[in-house]
């Protein structure tokens, strides 16, 4: 059974719209993260959360807003979508914030037209 | 400047061959970790190997092993006896601690491996 679930797997959106990427982890971890991989770029860190609190934000734009309704959920809301937002978005988790070993979900591939 | 560098973006090998994927990194931290991940075609990102700078011995996991050269800030992933299922994208990643650094993984560009049966 998958331990980190990301939904949907593929997502197509139009410029200017808003989407929410879902992430749930069933590893019992206390820290969760978002990373993004754009075309021809390495995975880039976006956010880290610990016990539902924001620990680190490396995203310049306020259009990206994580939402944590439960400790094992960390969704990513993206507003006013742009074609440059097209990327695969990975959710990850670790037992606690500050631990190196992170486990990744399968990603959501977002295409903005 | 890139902190984690993987030289090859793509490579292909014959089944049964041995492959070494190189990765170099930059850090001023003392306590850092290095990882190799594999991104499967299914989308799953699998953790293959973890290397800490305090560990001298070569880390191994099945057919995967690493050659870690701390002074050169280099870590290579070695895959012995390649199989078609080894095809995928391999990422090298550097983790630096929160104190004095960012508690996050920094990834290299990744290398796409195709194993030819």
XYZ file of N, CA and C in Angstrom:
690
model
N 0.847 -1.193 0.000
C 0.000 0.000 0.000
C 0.885 1.247 0.000
N 0.502 2.238 -0.807
C 1.326 3.450 -0.846
C 1.314 4.154 0.497
N 2.477 4.618 0.893
C 2.607 5.272 2.185
C 2.400 6.782 2.085
N 2.707 7.336 0.928
C 2.480 8.754 0.689
C 1.626 8.861 -0.567
N 0.464 9.427 -0.402
C -0.484 9.533 -1.504
C -0.543 10.970 -1.986
N -0.422 11.127 -3.302
C -0.580 12.442 -3.894
C -1.684 12.344 -4.942
N -2.558 13.323 -4.896
C -3.652 13.350 -5.844
C -3.814 14.744 -6.424
N -4.158 14.889 -7.693
C -4.181 13.811 -8.685
C -2.785 13.487 -9.183
N -2.655 12.499 -10.005
C -1.354 12.156 -10.570
C -1.009 13.128 -11.692
N -2.014 13.470 -12.478
C -1.837 14.430 -13.565
C -2.910 15.510 -13.434
N -2.533 16.723 -13.783
C -3.456 17.842 -13.651
C -3.182 18.836 -14.762
N -4.215 19.214 -15.476
C -4.096 20.236 -16.514
C -4.970 21.411 -16.101
N -4.395 22.611 -16.166
C -5.119 23.805 -15.739
C -4.914 24.915 -16.750
N -5.802 25.867 -16.732
C -5.656 27.027 -17.619
C -5.022 28.170 -16.845
N -4.333 29.015 -17.560
C -3.696 30.181 -16.944
C -4.714 31.008 -16.179
N -4.343 31.398 -14.969
C -5.211 32.229 -14.152
C -6.091 31.454 -13.185
N -6.170 30.162 -13.366
C -7.046 29.359 -12.489
C -6.319 29.000 -11.199
N -7.030 28.267 -10.356
C -6.492 27.877 -9.053
C -6.637 26.368 -8.906
N -5.624 25.739 -8.337
C -5.681 24.296 -8.128
C -5.136 23.954 -6.749
N -5.594 22.803 -6.248
C -5.070 22.296 -4.989
C -4.498 20.911 -5.217
N -3.248 20.739 -4.818
C -2.591 19.447 -4.899
C -2.667 18.796 -3.520
N -3.077 17.528 -3.515
C -3.325 16.831 -2.263
C -2.152 15.945 -1.882
N -1.814 15.931 -0.606
C -0.787 15.013 -0.113
C -1.184 14.480 1.253
N -1.149 13.149 1.369
C -1.413 12.482 2.652
C -0.323 11.450 2.884
N 0.192 11.414 4.098
C 1.202 10.397 4.393
C 0.732 9.520 5.555
N 1.024 8.229 5.401
C 0.600 7.234 6.389
C 1.811 6.535 6.981
N 2.861 7.324 7.184
C 4.084 6.803 7.789
C 4.190 7.193 9.248
N 3.238 7.970 9.733
C 3.315 8.435 11.122
C 4.356 9.522 11.320
N 4.720 10.190 10.239
C 5.758 11.214 10.320
C 5.203 12.543 10.818
N 6.088 13.340 11.400
C 5.678 14.628 11.958
C 6.070 15.812 11.080
N 6.893 15.579 10.103
C 7.342 16.657 9.220
C 6.977 16.335 7.777
N 6.544 17.358 7.068
C 6.188 17.174 5.661
C 6.764 18.314 4.830
N 6.940 18.031 3.549
C 7.646 18.959 2.666
C 6.974 18.987 1.302
N 7.230 20.077 0.578
C 6.907 20.143 -0.840
C 8.165 20.494 -1.619
N 8.329 19.778 -2.738
C 9.399 20.055 -3.688
C 8.763 20.189 -5.072
N 9.494 20.856 -5.951
C 8.998 21.032 -7.318
C 10.119 20.714 -8.289
N 9.755 20.014 -9.359
C 10.726 19.797 -10.423
C 10.170 20.334 -11.727
N 10.747 21.438 -12.179
C 10.384 22.004 -13.481
C 11.254 21.361 -14.543
N 10.864 21.567 -15.790
C 11.597 20.957 -16.895
C 13.060 21.397 -16.861
N 13.948 20.432 -16.997
C 15.384 20.673 -17.094
C 15.975 21.336 -15.852
N 15.292 21.204 -14.719
C 15.828 21.731 -13.456
C 15.822 20.632 -12.417
N 16.679 20.742 -11.420
C 16.637 19.761 -10.330
C 15.389 19.962 -9.468
N 15.070 18.958 -8.666
C 14.010 19.164 -7.674
C 14.417 20.317 -6.765
N 13.456 21.195 -6.531
C 13.726 22.356 -5.690
C 12.822 22.336 -4.471
N 13.413 22.592 -3.328
C 12.658 22.651 -2.089
C 11.712 23.857 -2.110
N 10.487 23.647 -1.600
C 9.528 24.741 -1.523
C 9.195 25.085 -0.069
N 8.653 24.106 0.664
C 8.185 24.339 2.037
C 8.534 23.159 2.923
N 8.651 23.451 4.219
C 8.696 22.378 5.196
C 7.755 22.727 6.343
N 7.102 21.696 6.871
C 6.169 21.826 7.975
C 6.545 20.811 9.042
N 6.324 21.210 10.290
C 6.521 20.302 11.404
C 5.323 20.454 12.341
N 4.660 19.352 12.616
C 3.443 19.393 13.444
C 2.505 20.502 12.965
N 2.319 20.555 11.669
C 1.394 21.472 11.006
C 1.815 22.932 11.075
N 3.055 23.184 11.457
C 3.518 24.570 11.486
C 4.581 24.770 10.427
N 4.520 25.895 9.741
C 5.492 26.223 8.719
C 6.865 26.433 9.345
N 7.851 25.711 8.822
C 9.215 25.830 9.342
C 10.112 26.599 8.382
N 9.894 26.386 7.093
C 10.771 27.011 6.113
C 9.998 27.212 4.821
N 10.180 28.365 4.228
C 9.523 28.695 2.971
C 10.572 29.234 2.024
N 10.842 28.495 0.951
C 11.825 28.943 -0.027
C 11.141 29.365 -1.333
N 9.846 29.585 -1.246
C 9.092 29.957 -2.442
C 8.863 31.457 -2.435
N 9.265 32.101 -3.511
C 9.188 33.558 -3.553
C 7.759 34.065 -3.684
N 6.927 33.280 -4.337
C 5.586 33.760 -4.651
C 4.566 33.355 -3.605
N 3.702 34.306 -3.244
C 2.614 34.024 -2.298
C 1.468 33.270 -2.973
N 1.601 33.011 -4.257
C 0.554 32.239 -4.950
C 0.563 30.776 -4.503
N 1.653 30.385 -3.867
C 1.773 29.004 -3.386
C 1.513 28.999 -1.884
N 0.464 28.314 -1.480
C 0.074 28.297 -0.068
C -0.156 26.861 0.391
N 0.683 26.355 1.276
C 0.417 25.024 1.844
C -0.755 25.109 2.819
N -1.463 23.992 2.931
C -2.581 23.916 3.866
C -2.506 22.590 4.595
N -2.494 22.650 5.922
C -2.396 21.413 6.701
C -3.588 21.303 7.638
N -4.558 20.469 7.247
C -5.755 20.287 8.071
C -5.537 19.226 9.154
N -4.597 18.323 8.889
C -4.240 17.281 9.853
C -2.740 17.095 9.802
N -2.187 16.470 10.816
C -0.742 16.313 10.869
C -0.204 15.529 9.671
N -1.008 14.618 9.148
C -0.509 13.793 8.045
C -0.969 14.307 6.681
N -1.506 15.523 6.647
C -1.921 16.133 5.395
C -1.146 17.422 5.165
N -0.685 17.598 3.947
C -0.112 18.888 3.581
C -0.454 19.121 2.115
N -1.521 19.865 1.893
C -1.947 20.176 0.537
C -1.246 21.446 0.073
N -1.230 21.639 -1.229
C -0.593 22.826 -1.798
C -1.592 23.527 -2.704
N -1.977 24.722 -2.302
C -2.889 25.531 -3.113
C -2.069 26.477 -3.979
N -2.367 26.480 -5.265
C -1.670 27.382 -6.187
C -2.724 28.248 -6.857
N -2.606 29.551 -6.710
C -3.572 30.476 -7.306
C -2.958 31.197 -8.493
N -3.826 31.793 -9.295
C -3.397 32.569 -10.460
C -2.318 31.832 -11.245
N -2.627 30.622 -11.638
C -1.645 29.756 -12.287
C -1.046 30.372 -13.541
N 0.241 30.115 -13.724
C 0.979 30.573 -14.900
C 1.602 29.373 -15.605
N 1.863 29.494 -16.889
C 2.531 28.372 -17.585
C 3.855 27.961 -16.930
N 4.564 28.916 -16.358
C 5.836 28.598 -15.683
C 5.645 27.731 -14.439
N 4.428 27.621 -13.961
C 4.150 26.756 -12.804
C 4.096 25.284 -13.211
N 4.114 25.034 -14.504
C 4.096 23.652 -14.989
C 5.314 22.916 -14.448
N 5.070 21.819 -13.772
C 6.151 21.080 -13.112
C 5.548 19.836 -12.481
N 6.433 18.984 -11.994
C 5.978 17.884 -11.147
C 6.213 18.299 -9.708
N 5.180 18.210 -8.902
C 5.241 18.625 -7.505
C 5.283 17.375 -6.623
N 6.329 17.292 -5.823
C 6.525 16.132 -4.947
C 6.285 16.529 -3.499
N 5.545 15.685 -2.827
C 5.372 15.804 -1.398
C 6.320 14.803 -0.740
N 6.859 15.155 0.407
C 7.758 14.253 1.127
C 7.492 14.356 2.620
N 8.004 13.397 3.361
C 7.861 13.451 4.819
C 9.074 12.840 5.478
N 9.292 13.223 6.722
C 10.342 12.606 7.538
C 9.795 12.439 8.946
N 10.407 11.526 9.698
C 9.891 11.237 11.030
C 9.726 12.520 11.848
N 10.761 13.318 11.846
C 10.700 14.611 12.509
C 11.442 15.625 11.667
N 11.110 16.882 11.857
C 11.827 17.954 11.168
C 13.238 17.983 11.713
N 14.186 18.076 10.834
C 15.576 18.048 11.273
C 16.248 16.723 11.004
N 15.454 15.734 10.627
C 16.036 14.455 10.241
C 16.245 14.433 8.725
N 17.325 13.814 8.341
C 17.715 13.895 6.934
C 16.890 13.013 6.015
N 16.490 11.858 6.498
C 15.880 10.867 5.617
C 14.438 11.252 5.302
N 14.197 11.568 4.061
C 12.876 11.982 3.615
C 12.346 10.977 2.610
N 11.070 10.711 2.701
C 10.407 9.772 1.812
C 9.439 10.552 0.935
N 9.436 10.188 -0.338
C 8.705 10.983 -1.309
C 7.462 10.275 -1.813
N 6.470 11.089 -2.144
C 5.301 10.590 -2.839
C 5.580 10.499 -4.325
N 4.611 10.019 -5.102
C 4.831 9.799 -6.532
C 4.765 11.064 -7.374
N 4.339 12.170 -6.782
C 4.301 13.423 -7.521
C 2.980 13.697 -8.212
N 2.713 14.959 -8.437
C 1.595 15.412 -9.274
C 2.192 16.221 -10.409
N 1.910 15.774 -11.628
C 2.422 16.510 -12.783
C 1.387 17.540 -13.209
N 1.744 18.783 -13.051
C 0.850 19.900 -13.369
C 1.269 20.543 -14.691
N 0.311 20.704 -15.571
C 0.541 21.412 -16.829
C -0.411 22.595 -16.891
N 0.149 23.768 -17.073
C -0.672 24.978 -17.160
C -0.642 25.494 -18.592
N -1.816 25.562 -19.197
C -1.914 25.960 -20.603
C -2.189 27.456 -20.732
N 25.305 29.269 -7.764
C 26.100 28.112 -8.155
C 25.417 26.842 -7.673
N 25.484 25.817 -8.494
C 24.848 24.557 -8.125
C 25.597 23.904 -6.981
N 24.831 23.379 -6.020
C 25.454 22.727 -4.877
C 25.681 21.241 -5.133
N 24.849 20.671 -5.964
C 24.954 19.242 -6.259
C 25.025 19.092 -7.774
N 26.069 18.459 -8.230
C 26.295 18.367 -9.685
C 26.376 16.914 -10.115
N 25.506 16.565 -11.030
C 25.579 15.262 -11.681
C 25.942 15.540 -13.131
N 27.026 14.971 -13.569
C 27.576 15.349 -14.867
C 26.702 14.867 -16.015
N 26.273 13.596 -15.945
C 25.512 13.041 -17.060
C 24.021 13.319 -16.899
N 23.395 13.769 -17.969
C 21.948 13.936 -17.919
C 21.244 12.668 -18.403
N 21.863 11.980 -19.343
C 21.317 10.707 -19.814
C 22.474 9.759 -20.101
N 22.185 8.480 -19.977
C 23.160 7.471 -20.351
C 22.425 6.164 -20.637
N 23.033 5.326 -21.443
C 22.444 4.013 -21.693
C 23.534 2.955 -21.612
N 23.153 1.797 -21.136
C 24.085 0.677 -20.970
C 23.388 -0.614 -21.341
N 24.220 -1.604 -21.581
C 23.707 -2.933 -21.870
C 23.408 -3.667 -20.563
N 22.436 -4.515 -20.617
C 22.129 -5.376 -19.477
C 23.371 -6.167 -19.089
N 23.622 -6.275 -17.781
C 24.767 -7.035 -17.295
C 26.009 -6.189 -17.026
N 26.052 -4.995 -17.585
C 27.205 -4.114 -17.355
C 27.150 -3.512 -15.954
N 28.251 -2.904 -15.579
C 28.361 -2.180 -14.314
C 28.392 -0.693 -14.634
N 27.700 0.103 -13.831
C 27.591 1.534 -14.105
C 27.972 2.340 -12.877
N 28.693 3.411 -13.113
C 29.012 4.349 -12.046
C 28.459 5.717 -12.410
N 27.627 6.258 -11.523
C 27.079 7.607 -11.715
C 27.770 8.540 -10.728
N 28.358 9.603 -11.261
C 29.130 10.508 -10.421
C 28.292 11.679 -9.914
N 28.653 12.143 -8.740
C 27.980 13.295 -8.148
C 28.998 14.041 -7.288
N 29.052 15.353 -7.467
C 29.885 16.172 -6.595
C 28.994 17.173 -5.879
N 29.434 17.654 -4.733
C 28.589 18.536 -3.945
C 29.446 19.600 -3.255
N 28.750 20.634 -2.820
C 29.421 21.725 -2.117
C 28.697 21.968 -0.805
N 29.437 21.990 0.287
C 28.860 22.312 1.580
C 29.953 22.755 2.524
N 29.596 23.658 3.428
C 30.534 24.063 4.470
C 30.153 23.422 5.804
N 29.069 22.645 5.782
C 28.604 21.982 6.994
C 29.474 20.767 7.320
N 29.524 20.432 8.591
C 30.259 19.250 9.031
C 29.333 18.033 9.054
N 28.125 18.262 9.525
C 27.162 17.168 9.654
C 26.167 17.247 8.509
N 26.444 16.552 7.478
C 25.535 16.519 6.343
C 25.336 15.066 5.931
N 24.324 14.863 5.121
C 24.047 13.522 4.611
C 23.925 13.586 3.097
N 24.210 12.477 2.494
C 24.059 12.358 1.043
C 23.143 11.193 0.734
N 22.364 11.370 -0.300
C 21.413 10.320 -0.672
C 21.453 10.099 -2.182
N 21.123 8.890 -2.548
C 20.805 8.579 -3.931
C 19.357 8.088 -3.967
N 18.593 8.733 -4.850
C 17.197 8.347 -5.063
C 17.028 7.885 -6.503
N 16.041 7.023 -6.696
C 15.668 6.624 -8.051
C 14.215 6.992 -8.289
N 13.979 7.686 -9.398
C 12.621 8.065 -9.773
C 12.141 7.067 -10.809
N 11.166 6.284 -10.412
C 10.670 5.234 -11.293
C 9.718 5.806 -12.338
N 9.515 5.047 -13.398
C 8.570 5.474 -14.433
C 7.159 5.606 -13.871
N 6.872 4.851 -12.832
C 5.547 4.915 -12.199
C 5.349 6.217 -11.436
N 6.437 6.955 -11.226
C 6.363 8.197 -10.473
C 6.943 8.068 -9.078
N 7.043 6.856 -8.576
C 7.562 6.642 -7.228
C 9.021 7.075 -7.140
N 9.362 7.696 -6.038
C 10.741 8.116 -5.780
C 11.267 7.212 -4.670
N 12.246 6.391 -5.007
C 12.744 5.381 -4.081
C 14.094 5.796 -3.523
N 14.229 5.713 -2.222
C 15.513 5.987 -1.582
C 16.397 4.751 -1.726
N 17.567 4.932 -2.328
C 18.467 3.805 -2.579
C 19.528 3.670 -1.498
N 20.208 4.759 -1.233
C 21.358 4.700 -0.331
C 21.492 6.029 0.403
N 21.937 5.926 1.646
C 22.211 7.095 2.465
C 23.665 7.025 2.909
N 24.358 8.153 2.831
C 25.774 8.202 3.217
C 25.988 9.370 4.161
N 26.610 9.087 5.292
C 26.960 10.158 6.213
C 28.466 10.392 6.140
N 28.936 11.624 6.359
C 30.373 11.889 6.228
C 31.214 11.164 7.262
N 30.583 10.776 8.388
C 31.334 10.087 9.432
C 31.558 8.620 9.103
N 30.893 8.146 8.095
C 30.997 6.733 7.763
C 32.111 6.534 6.756
N 33.051 5.687 7.100
C 34.169 5.443 6.194
C 33.840 4.313 5.240
N 33.160 3.318 5.763
C 32.875 2.139 4.954
C 31.970 2.486 3.784
N 32.079 1.744 2.746
C 31.231 1.924 1.577
C 29.841 1.415 1.913
N 28.854 2.254 1.661
C 27.484 1.861 1.896
C 27.015 0.954 0.767
N 26.264 -0.062 1.111
C 25.751 -0.986 0.106
C 24.274 -1.279 0.359
N 23.571 -1.530 -0.732
C 22.183 -1.960 -0.621
C 21.873 -2.801 -1.839
N 21.952 -4.087 -1.709
C 21.713 -4.961 -2.851
C 22.778 -4.743 -3.909
N 22.343 -4.441 -5.129
C 23.305 -4.224 -6.223
C 23.796 -2.778 -6.258
N 23.323 -1.966 -5.326
C 23.757 -0.576 -5.271
C 24.834 -0.403 -4.214
N 25.838 0.345 -4.543
C 26.852 0.721 -3.573
C 27.324 2.127 -3.933
N 28.057 2.745 -3.013
C 28.587 4.077 -3.293
C 30.083 4.083 -3.077
N 30.733 4.979 -3.778
C 32.135 5.288 -3.533
C 32.155 6.720 -3.039
N 32.499 6.902 -1.783
C 32.413 8.198 -1.136
C 33.822 8.739 -0.923
N 34.108 9.884 -1.512
C 35.405 10.523 -1.351
C 35.161 11.873 -0.679
N 35.226 11.861 0.637
C 34.847 13.031 1.423
C 35.721 14.234 1.108
N 37.011 14.021 0.970
C 37.914 15.154 0.740
C 37.664 15.797 -0.612
N 37.210 15.019 -1.551
C 36.916 15.543 -2.884
C 35.467 15.986 -3.002
N 34.675 15.757 -1.934
C 33.247 16.056 -1.955
C 32.603 15.396 -3.176
N 32.781 14.090 -3.189
C 32.281 13.322 -4.318
C 31.632 12.042 -3.806
N 30.510 11.705 -4.402
C 29.876 10.428 -4.077
C 29.328 9.824 -5.361
N 29.777 8.629 -5.660
C 29.362 7.953 -6.887
C 28.476 6.772 -6.536
N 27.444 6.586 -7.316
C 26.573 5.418 -7.166
C 27.040 4.361 -8.144
N 27.255 3.151 -7.646
C 27.674 2.042 -8.481
C 26.547 1.020 -8.536
N 26.149 0.671 -9.740
C 25.129 -0.356 -9.920
C 25.789 -1.518 -10.652
N 25.828 -2.623 -9.980
C 26.473 -3.795 -10.588
C 25.445 -4.610 -11.358
N 25.890 -5.268 -12.388
C 25.054 -6.182 -13.172
C 23.700 -5.543 -13.514
N 23.737 -4.559 -14.380
C 22.535 -3.823 -14.738
C 21.432 -4.728 -15.268
N 20.208 -4.366 -14.851
C 19.018 -5.062 -15.332
C 18.076 -4.033 -15.950
N 17.192 -4.469 -16.857
C 16.265 -3.502 -17.472
C 15.468 -2.701 -16.445
N 15.135 -3.319 -15.311
C 14.386 -2.611 -14.268
C 15.181 -1.479 -13.622
N 16.459 -1.423 -13.895
C 17.270 -0.323 -13.361
C 17.039 0.966 -14.139
N 16.358 0.870 -15.251
C 16.060 2.066 -16.031
C 15.231 3.032 -15.192
N 15.559 4.295 -15.304
C 14.862 5.317 -14.520
C 15.758 6.531 -14.383
N 15.342 7.445 -13.522
C 16.129 8.653 -13.309
C 16.723 8.622 -11.908
N 18.023 8.842 -11.818
C 18.744 8.754 -10.562
C 19.153 10.143 -10.099
N 18.835 10.422 -8.846
C 19.145 11.720 -8.273
C 20.107 11.576 -7.101
N 21.061 12.454 -7.085
C 21.946 12.618 -5.939
C 21.395 13.794 -5.136
N 21.413 13.692 -3.809
C 20.854 14.766 -2.996
C 21.710 14.994 -1.762
N 21.797 16.245 -1.368
C 22.567 16.671 -0.202
C 21.603 17.211 0.848
N 21.732 16.732 2.067
C 20.942 17.264 3.177
C 21.880 17.978 4.130
N 21.513 19.210 4.468
C 22.305 19.975 5.427
C 21.425 20.303 6.626
N 21.970 20.305 7.818
C 21.160 20.528 9.021
C 20.659 21.959 9.114
N 19.629 22.139 9.920
C 18.960 23.432 10.021
C 19.868 24.497 10.636
N 20.666 24.134 11.615
C 21.513 25.116 12.288
C 22.600 25.576 11.339
N 22.566 26.818 10.973
C 23.574 27.334 10.059
C 23.331 26.961 8.615
N 22.292 26.255 8.356
C 22.001 25.857 6.972
C 20.509 25.690 6.793
N 20.098 25.101 5.740
C 18.680 24.869 5.496
C 18.369 23.399 5.678
N 17.349 23.098 6.429
C 16.956 21.721 6.666
C 16.162 21.230 5.468
N 16.838 20.953 4.411
C 16.164 20.543 3.198
C 17.137 19.706 2.385
N 16.588 19.040 1.402
C 17.393 18.300 0.442
C 17.652 19.175 -0.771
N 18.891 19.194 -1.217
C 19.254 19.860 -2.462
C 19.625 18.782 -3.457
N 18.955 18.787 -4.581
C 19.115 17.720 -5.556
C 19.995 18.134 -6.723
N 20.642 17.132 -7.298
C 21.304 17.322 -8.579
C 20.275 17.247 -9.692
N 20.747 17.448 -10.910
C 19.867 17.483 -12.076
C 19.240 16.126 -12.386
N 19.895 15.076 -11.942
C 19.404 13.739 -12.239
C 20.019 13.174 -13.501
N 20.136 11.865 -13.527
C 20.648 11.158 -14.712
C 19.618 10.123 -15.123
N 19.206 10.202 -16.370
C 18.267 9.215 -16.906
C 19.055 8.035 -17.437
N 18.780 6.881 -16.890
C 19.472 5.654 -17.301
C 18.523 4.771 -18.094
N 19.002 4.323 -19.234
C 18.265 3.332 -20.024
C 19.124 2.084 -20.101
N 18.568 0.969 -19.681
C 19.287 -0.307 -19.749
C 18.714 -1.101 -20.909
N 19.598 -1.434 -21.829
C 19.190 -2.129 -23.056
C 19.298 -3.634 -22.833
N 18.186 -4.355 -23.020
C 18.238 -5.813 -22.795
C 19.159 -6.506 -23.792
